[in-house]
Tab-separated table of C-alpha atoms and ligand atoms in Angstrom:
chain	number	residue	atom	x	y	z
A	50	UNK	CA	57.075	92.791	106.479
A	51	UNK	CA	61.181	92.373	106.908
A	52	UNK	CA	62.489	94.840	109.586
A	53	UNK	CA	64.576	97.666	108.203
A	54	UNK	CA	68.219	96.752	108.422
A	55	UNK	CA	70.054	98.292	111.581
A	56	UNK	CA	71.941	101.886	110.739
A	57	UNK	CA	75.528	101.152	110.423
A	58	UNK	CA	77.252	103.478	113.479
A	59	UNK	CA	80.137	102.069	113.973
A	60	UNK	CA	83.425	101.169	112.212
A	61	UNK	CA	86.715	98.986	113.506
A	62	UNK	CA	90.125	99.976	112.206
A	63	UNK	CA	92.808	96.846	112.519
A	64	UNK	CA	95.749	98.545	113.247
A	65	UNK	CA	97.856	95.573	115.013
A	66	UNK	CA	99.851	94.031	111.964
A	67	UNK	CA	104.021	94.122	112.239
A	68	UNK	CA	104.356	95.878	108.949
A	69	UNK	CA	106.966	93.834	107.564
A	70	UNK	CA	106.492	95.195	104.269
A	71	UNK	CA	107.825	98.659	104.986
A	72	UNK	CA	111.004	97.895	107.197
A	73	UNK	CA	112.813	99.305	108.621
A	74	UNK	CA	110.282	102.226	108.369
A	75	UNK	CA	108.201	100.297	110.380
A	76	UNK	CA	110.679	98.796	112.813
A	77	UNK	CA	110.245	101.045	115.805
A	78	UNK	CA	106.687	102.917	114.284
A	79	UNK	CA	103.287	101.685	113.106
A	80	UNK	CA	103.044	101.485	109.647
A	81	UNK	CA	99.908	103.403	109.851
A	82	UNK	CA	101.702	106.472	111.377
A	83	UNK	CA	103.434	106.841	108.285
A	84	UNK	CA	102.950	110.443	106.809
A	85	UNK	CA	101.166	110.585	103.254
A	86	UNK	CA	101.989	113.920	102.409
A	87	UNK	CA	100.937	115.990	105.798
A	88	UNK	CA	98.829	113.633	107.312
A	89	UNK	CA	99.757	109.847	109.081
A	90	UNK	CA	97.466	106.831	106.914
A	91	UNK	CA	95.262	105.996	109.398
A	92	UNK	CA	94.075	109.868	109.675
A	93	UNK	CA	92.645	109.647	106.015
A	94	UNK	CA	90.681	106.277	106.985
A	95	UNK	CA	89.478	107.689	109.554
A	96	UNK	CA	88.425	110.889	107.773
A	97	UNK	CA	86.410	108.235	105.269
A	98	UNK	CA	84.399	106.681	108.599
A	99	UNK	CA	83.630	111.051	108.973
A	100	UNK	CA	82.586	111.174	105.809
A	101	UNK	CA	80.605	108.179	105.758
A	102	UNK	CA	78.261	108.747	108.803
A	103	UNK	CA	80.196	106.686	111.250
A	104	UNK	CA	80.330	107.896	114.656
A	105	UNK	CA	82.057	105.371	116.535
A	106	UNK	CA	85.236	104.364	115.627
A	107	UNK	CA	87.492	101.244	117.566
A	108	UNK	CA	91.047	100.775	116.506
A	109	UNK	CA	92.204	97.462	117.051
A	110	UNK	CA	96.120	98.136	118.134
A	111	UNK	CA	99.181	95.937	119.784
A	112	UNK	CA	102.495	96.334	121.080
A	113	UNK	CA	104.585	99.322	119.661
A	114	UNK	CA	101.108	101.162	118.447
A	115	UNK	CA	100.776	103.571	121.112
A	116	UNK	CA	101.648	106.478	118.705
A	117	UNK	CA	98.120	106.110	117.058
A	118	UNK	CA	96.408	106.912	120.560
A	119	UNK	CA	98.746	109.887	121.110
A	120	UNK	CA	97.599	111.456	117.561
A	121	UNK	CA	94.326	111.031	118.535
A	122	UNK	CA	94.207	112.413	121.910
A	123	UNK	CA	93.798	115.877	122.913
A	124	UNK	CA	97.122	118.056	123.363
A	125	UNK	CA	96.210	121.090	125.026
A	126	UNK	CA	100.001	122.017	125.520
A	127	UNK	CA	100.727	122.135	121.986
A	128	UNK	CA	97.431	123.875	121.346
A	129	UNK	CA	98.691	126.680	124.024
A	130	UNK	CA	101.966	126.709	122.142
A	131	UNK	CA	100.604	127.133	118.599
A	132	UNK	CA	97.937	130.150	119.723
A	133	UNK	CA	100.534	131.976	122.290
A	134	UNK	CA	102.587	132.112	118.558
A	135	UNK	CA	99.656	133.156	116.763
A	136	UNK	CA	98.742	130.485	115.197
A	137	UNK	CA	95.471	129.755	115.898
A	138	UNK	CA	94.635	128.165	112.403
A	139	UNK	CA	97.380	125.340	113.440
A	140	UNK	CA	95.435	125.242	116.733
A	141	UNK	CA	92.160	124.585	115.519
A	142	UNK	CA	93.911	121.923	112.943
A	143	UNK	CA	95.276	119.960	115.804
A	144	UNK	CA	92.592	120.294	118.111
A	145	UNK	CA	89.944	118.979	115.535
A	146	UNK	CA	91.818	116.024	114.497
A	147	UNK	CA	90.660	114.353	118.262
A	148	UNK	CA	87.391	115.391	117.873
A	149	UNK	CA	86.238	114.258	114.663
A	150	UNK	CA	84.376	111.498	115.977
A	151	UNK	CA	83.885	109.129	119.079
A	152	UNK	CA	87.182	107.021	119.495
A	153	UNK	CA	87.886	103.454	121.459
A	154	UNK	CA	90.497	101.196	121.804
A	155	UNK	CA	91.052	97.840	122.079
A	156	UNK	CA	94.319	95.536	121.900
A	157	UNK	CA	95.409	92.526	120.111
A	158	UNK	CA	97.810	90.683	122.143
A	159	UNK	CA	99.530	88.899	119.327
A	160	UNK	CA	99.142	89.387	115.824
A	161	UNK	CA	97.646	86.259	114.707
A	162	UNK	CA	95.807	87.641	111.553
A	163	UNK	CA	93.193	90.151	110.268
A	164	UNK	CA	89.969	88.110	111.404
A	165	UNK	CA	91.903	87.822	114.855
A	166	UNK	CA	91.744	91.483	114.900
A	167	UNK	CA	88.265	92.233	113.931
A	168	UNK	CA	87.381	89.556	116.301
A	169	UNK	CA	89.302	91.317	119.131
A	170	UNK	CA	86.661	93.822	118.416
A	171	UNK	CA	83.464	91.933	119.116
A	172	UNK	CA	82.787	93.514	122.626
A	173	UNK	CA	82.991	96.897	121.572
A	174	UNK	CA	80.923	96.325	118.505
A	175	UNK	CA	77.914	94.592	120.395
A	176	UNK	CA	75.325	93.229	118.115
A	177	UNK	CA	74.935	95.393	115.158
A	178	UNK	CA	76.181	96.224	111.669
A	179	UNK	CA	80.232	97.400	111.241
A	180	UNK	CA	82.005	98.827	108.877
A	181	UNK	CA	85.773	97.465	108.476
A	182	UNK	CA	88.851	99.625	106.984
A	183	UNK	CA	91.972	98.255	106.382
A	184	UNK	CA	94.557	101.282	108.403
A	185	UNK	CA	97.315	101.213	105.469
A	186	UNK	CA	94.902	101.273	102.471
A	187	UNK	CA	93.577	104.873	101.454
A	188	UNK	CA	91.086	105.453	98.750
A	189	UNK	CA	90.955	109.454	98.323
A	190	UNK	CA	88.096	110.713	96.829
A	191	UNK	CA	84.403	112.597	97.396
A	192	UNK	CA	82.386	109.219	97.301
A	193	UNK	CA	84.149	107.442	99.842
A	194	UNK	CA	84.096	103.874	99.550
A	195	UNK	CA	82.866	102.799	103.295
A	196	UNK	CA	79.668	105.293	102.290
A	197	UNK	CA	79.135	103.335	99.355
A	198	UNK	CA	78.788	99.768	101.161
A	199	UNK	CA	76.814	101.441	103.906
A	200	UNK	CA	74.260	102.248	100.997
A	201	UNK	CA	74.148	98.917	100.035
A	202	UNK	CA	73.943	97.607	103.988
A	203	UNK	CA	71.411	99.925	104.693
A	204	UNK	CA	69.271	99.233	101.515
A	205	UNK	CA	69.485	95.012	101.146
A	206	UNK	CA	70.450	94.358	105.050
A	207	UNK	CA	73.316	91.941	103.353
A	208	UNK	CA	76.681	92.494	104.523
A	209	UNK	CA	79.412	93.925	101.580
A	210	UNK	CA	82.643	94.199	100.255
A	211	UNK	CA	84.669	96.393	98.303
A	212	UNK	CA	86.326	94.905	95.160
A	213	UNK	CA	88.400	96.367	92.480
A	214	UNK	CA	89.633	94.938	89.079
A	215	UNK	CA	93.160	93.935	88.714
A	216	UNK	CA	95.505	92.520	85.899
A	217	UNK	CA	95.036	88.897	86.221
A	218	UNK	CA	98.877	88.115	86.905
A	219	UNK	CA	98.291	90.389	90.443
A	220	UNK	CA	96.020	87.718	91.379
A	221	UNK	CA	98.781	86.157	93.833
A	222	UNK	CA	98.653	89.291	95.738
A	223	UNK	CA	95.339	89.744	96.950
A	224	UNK	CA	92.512	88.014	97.980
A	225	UNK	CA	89.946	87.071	95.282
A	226	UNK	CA	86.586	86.643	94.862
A	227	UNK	CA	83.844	84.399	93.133
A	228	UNK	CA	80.773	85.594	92.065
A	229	UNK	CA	77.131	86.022	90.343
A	230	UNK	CA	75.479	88.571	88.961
A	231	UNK	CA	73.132	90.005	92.097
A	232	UNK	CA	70.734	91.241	89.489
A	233	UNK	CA	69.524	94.215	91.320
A	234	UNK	CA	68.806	97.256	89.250
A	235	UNK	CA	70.164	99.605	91.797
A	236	UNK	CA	73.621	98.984	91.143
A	237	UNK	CA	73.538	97.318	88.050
A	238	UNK	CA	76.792	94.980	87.153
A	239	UNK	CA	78.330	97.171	90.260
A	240	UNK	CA	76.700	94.661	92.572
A	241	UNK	CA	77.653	90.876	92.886
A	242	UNK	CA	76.354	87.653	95.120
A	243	UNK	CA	79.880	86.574	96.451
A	244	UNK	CA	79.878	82.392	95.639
A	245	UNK	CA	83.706	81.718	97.667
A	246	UNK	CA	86.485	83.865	98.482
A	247	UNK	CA	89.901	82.836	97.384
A	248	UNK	CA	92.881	84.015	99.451
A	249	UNK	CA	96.114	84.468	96.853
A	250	UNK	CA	95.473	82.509	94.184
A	251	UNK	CA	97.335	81.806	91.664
A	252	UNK	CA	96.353	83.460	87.920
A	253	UNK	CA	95.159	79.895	86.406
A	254	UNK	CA	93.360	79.397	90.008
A	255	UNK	CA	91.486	82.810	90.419
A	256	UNK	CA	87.858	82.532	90.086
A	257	UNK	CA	88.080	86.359	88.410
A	258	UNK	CA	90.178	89.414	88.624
A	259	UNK	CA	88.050	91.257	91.281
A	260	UNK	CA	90.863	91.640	94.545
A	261	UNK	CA	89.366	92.606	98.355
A	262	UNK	CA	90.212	96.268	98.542
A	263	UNK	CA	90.208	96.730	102.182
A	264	UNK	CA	86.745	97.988	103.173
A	265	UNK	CA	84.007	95.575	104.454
A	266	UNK	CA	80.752	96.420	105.854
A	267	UNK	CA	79.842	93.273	108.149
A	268	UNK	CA	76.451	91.996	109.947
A	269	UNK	CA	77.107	90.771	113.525
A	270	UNK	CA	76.732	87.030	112.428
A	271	UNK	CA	80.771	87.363	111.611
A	272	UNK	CA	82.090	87.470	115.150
A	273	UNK	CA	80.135	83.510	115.076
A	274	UNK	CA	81.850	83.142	111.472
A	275	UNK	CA	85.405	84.007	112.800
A	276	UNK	CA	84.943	82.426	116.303
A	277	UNK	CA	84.887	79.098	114.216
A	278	UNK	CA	87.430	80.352	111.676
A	279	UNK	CA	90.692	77.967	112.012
A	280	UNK	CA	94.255	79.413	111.235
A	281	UNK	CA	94.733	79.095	107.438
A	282	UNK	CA	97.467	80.487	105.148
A	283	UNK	CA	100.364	81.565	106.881
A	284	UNK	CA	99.345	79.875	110.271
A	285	UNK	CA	96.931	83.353	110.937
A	286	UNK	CA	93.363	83.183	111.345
A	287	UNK	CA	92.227	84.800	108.261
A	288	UNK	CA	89.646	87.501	107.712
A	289	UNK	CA	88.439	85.883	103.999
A	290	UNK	CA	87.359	82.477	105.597
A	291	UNK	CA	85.598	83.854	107.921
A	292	UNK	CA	83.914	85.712	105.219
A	293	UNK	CA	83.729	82.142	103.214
A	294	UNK	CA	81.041	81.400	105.839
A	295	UNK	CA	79.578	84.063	106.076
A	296	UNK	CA	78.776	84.366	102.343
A	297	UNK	CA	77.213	80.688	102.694
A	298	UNK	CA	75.576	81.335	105.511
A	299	UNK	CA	73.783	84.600	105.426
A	300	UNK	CA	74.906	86.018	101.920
A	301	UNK	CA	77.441	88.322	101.056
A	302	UNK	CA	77.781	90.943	98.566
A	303	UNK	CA	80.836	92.168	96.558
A	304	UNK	CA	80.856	95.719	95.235
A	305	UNK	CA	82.710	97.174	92.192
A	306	UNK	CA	83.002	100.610	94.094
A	307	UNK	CA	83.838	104.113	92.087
A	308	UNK	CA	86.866	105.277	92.742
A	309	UNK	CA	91.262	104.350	93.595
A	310	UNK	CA	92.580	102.119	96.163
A	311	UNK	CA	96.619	102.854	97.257
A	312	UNK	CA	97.988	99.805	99.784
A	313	UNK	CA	99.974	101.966	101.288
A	314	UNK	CA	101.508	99.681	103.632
A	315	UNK	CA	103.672	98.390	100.659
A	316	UNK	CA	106.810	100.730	99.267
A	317	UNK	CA	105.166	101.148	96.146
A	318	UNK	CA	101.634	101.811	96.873
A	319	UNK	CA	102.816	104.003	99.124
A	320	UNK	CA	105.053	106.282	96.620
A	321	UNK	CA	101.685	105.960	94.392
A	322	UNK	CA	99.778	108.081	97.099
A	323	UNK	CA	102.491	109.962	97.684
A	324	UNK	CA	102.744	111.803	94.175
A	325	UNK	CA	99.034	111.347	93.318
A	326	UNK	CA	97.782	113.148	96.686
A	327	UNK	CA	101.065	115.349	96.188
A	328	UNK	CA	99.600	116.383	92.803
A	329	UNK	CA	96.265	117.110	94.340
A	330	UNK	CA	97.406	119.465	97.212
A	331	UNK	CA	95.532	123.365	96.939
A	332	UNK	CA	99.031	124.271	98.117
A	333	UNK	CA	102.018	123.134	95.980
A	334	UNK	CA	100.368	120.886	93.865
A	335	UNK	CA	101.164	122.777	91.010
A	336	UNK	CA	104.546	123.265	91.667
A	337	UNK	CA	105.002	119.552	92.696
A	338	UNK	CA	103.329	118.959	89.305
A	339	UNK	CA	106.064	121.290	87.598
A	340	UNK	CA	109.190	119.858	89.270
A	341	UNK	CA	107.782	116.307	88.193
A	342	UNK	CA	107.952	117.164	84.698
A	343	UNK	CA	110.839	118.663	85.038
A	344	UNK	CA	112.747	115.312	85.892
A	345	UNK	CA	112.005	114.218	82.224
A	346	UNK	CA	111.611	110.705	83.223
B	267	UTP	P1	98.498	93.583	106.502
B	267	UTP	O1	98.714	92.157	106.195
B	267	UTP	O2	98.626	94.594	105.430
B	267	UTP	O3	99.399	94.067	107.712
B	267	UTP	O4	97.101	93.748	107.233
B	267	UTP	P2	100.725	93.585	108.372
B	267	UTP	O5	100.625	92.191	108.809
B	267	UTP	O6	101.015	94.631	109.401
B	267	UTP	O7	101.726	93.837	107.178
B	267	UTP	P3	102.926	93.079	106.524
B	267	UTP	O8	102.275	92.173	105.521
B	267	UTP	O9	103.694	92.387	107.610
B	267	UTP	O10	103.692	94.187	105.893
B	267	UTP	C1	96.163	94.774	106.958
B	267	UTP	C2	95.773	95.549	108.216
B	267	UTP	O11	95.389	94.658	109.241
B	267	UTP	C3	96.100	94.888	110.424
B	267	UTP	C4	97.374	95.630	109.994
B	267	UTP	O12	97.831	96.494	111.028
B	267	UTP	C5	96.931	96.389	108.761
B	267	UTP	O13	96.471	97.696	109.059
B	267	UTP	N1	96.385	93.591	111.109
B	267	UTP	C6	96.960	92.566	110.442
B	267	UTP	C7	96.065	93.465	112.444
B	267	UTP	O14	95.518	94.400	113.079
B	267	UTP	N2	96.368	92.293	113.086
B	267	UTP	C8	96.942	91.241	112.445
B	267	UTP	O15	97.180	90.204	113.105
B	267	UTP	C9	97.254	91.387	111.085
């Protein structure tokens, strides 16, 4: 009899990156401070590690990122403020936001790339199952997308990642996978055995149209994957060849998960998640919805 695969507990959030997609934004603040609507990125990822039964969560941060530790700390004097005013619903909102979950930190010196930063991690992780979220990507929604690969995790004991389609031309963007059916009735065409991982390929090169969303769920056996990962496309030491070994070494799995992705850490994405989380708000999303139609675009 196979052991039952390890519970997934923890989660690392890579947090280190420059950002140069959103300057001057980003110049003097981390990208993944960035307010979508009323709340900074990296709050809504790490609302999706709540939601998904993490309770341990490490951000991986650098120079410049110390703004991410302040929003999760506690603040007692703005607490005191906000109830000495009455407002003790504002209170209870900022004092919750630190004690959603268990938080640590650790630091990447220099940002030399995404597997550098989950491999920054590797201490704090110890030698069980992770999840992986990407701090400027945000997929809304009830099924959350790190809960989803923790199913499969939890169920085969294979490590996963979260795909989406894309229009072929977007290929260039993103990095791609290759795959076989995994022909497991559970999930159905949902489920895939990744063959190779492709980082930016171009649209005649790309194996398929299924892009790396920006949540992994990852067996220890990665940290031995990335230790011998060399520095590939733009000189950084790449999160997807890592994961090229560790598909051919221990398996991998791609899932087609249910629900929207916004990459947020790019102008447009960001504007995307803007007006789509705008348009959800209990507060003024109606009236947001109203003034939008009244541009008569
Ligand atoms: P990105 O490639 O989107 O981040 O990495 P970046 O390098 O900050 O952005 P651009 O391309 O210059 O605009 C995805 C996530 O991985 C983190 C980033 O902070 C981001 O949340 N990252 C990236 C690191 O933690 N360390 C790195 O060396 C690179």
């Amino acid at each position: 009899m196979t052991d039952k695969p390890q519970r997934v507990r923890k989660a690392v959030l890579p947090a280190a990156g420059l950002g140069t997609r959103f300057l001057p934004a980003t110049k003097a603040q981390p990208k993944e401070m960035l307010p979508v609507v009323d709340k900074p990125l990296i709050q809504y990822v790490v609302e999706e590690c709540v939601a998904s039964g993490i309770e341990n969560i490490i951000i991986v941060t650098g120079r410049g990122k110390n703004a991410i530790e302040d929003h999760f700390d506690s603040s007692p004097e703005l607490e005191s403020f906000l109830e000495s005013k009455g407002k003790s619903d504002l209170a209870e909102l900022v004092h919750n936001i630190g004690n959603m979950v268990h938080f640590s930190y650790t630091r990447q010196k220099e940002p030399l790339g995404l597997g550098h930063a989950v491999l920054v991690a590797r201490e704090l992780v110890g030698n069980e199952p992770f999840a992986v979220l990407l701090g400027d990507v945000i997929i809304p929604g009830s099924r959350p997308a790190t809960q989803q690969l923790v199913e499969v995790f939890e169920a085969t004991g294979k490590g996963a990642i979260t795909v989406e389609e894309i229009p072929r031309e977007k290929t260039g963007l993103y990095g791609i996978v290759d795959v076989e059916p995994a022909g497991d009735s559970r999930w159905g065409k949902r489920l895939m055995k990744i063959r190779d991982l492709v980082e930016k390929p171009s649209p005649s090169e790309a194996p398929s149209n299924l892009a790396v969303t920006g949540r992994y769920l990852l067996p220890p056996e990665v940290f031995d994957c990335l230790e011998r990962t060399q520095p590939g496309r733009g000189g950084e030491i790449q999160l997807t060849d890592g994961l090229r070994l560790l598909a051919k070494e221990t398996g991998l799995y791609a899932h087609v998960f249910d629900g929207k992705s916004y990459d947020a850490g790019d102008k447009l994405g960001f504007l995307k998640a803007t007006v789509e989380i705008g348009l959800e708000n209990q507060e003024f999303g109606g009236d947001f919805r109203e003034y939008l139609r009244s541009l008569k675009l």
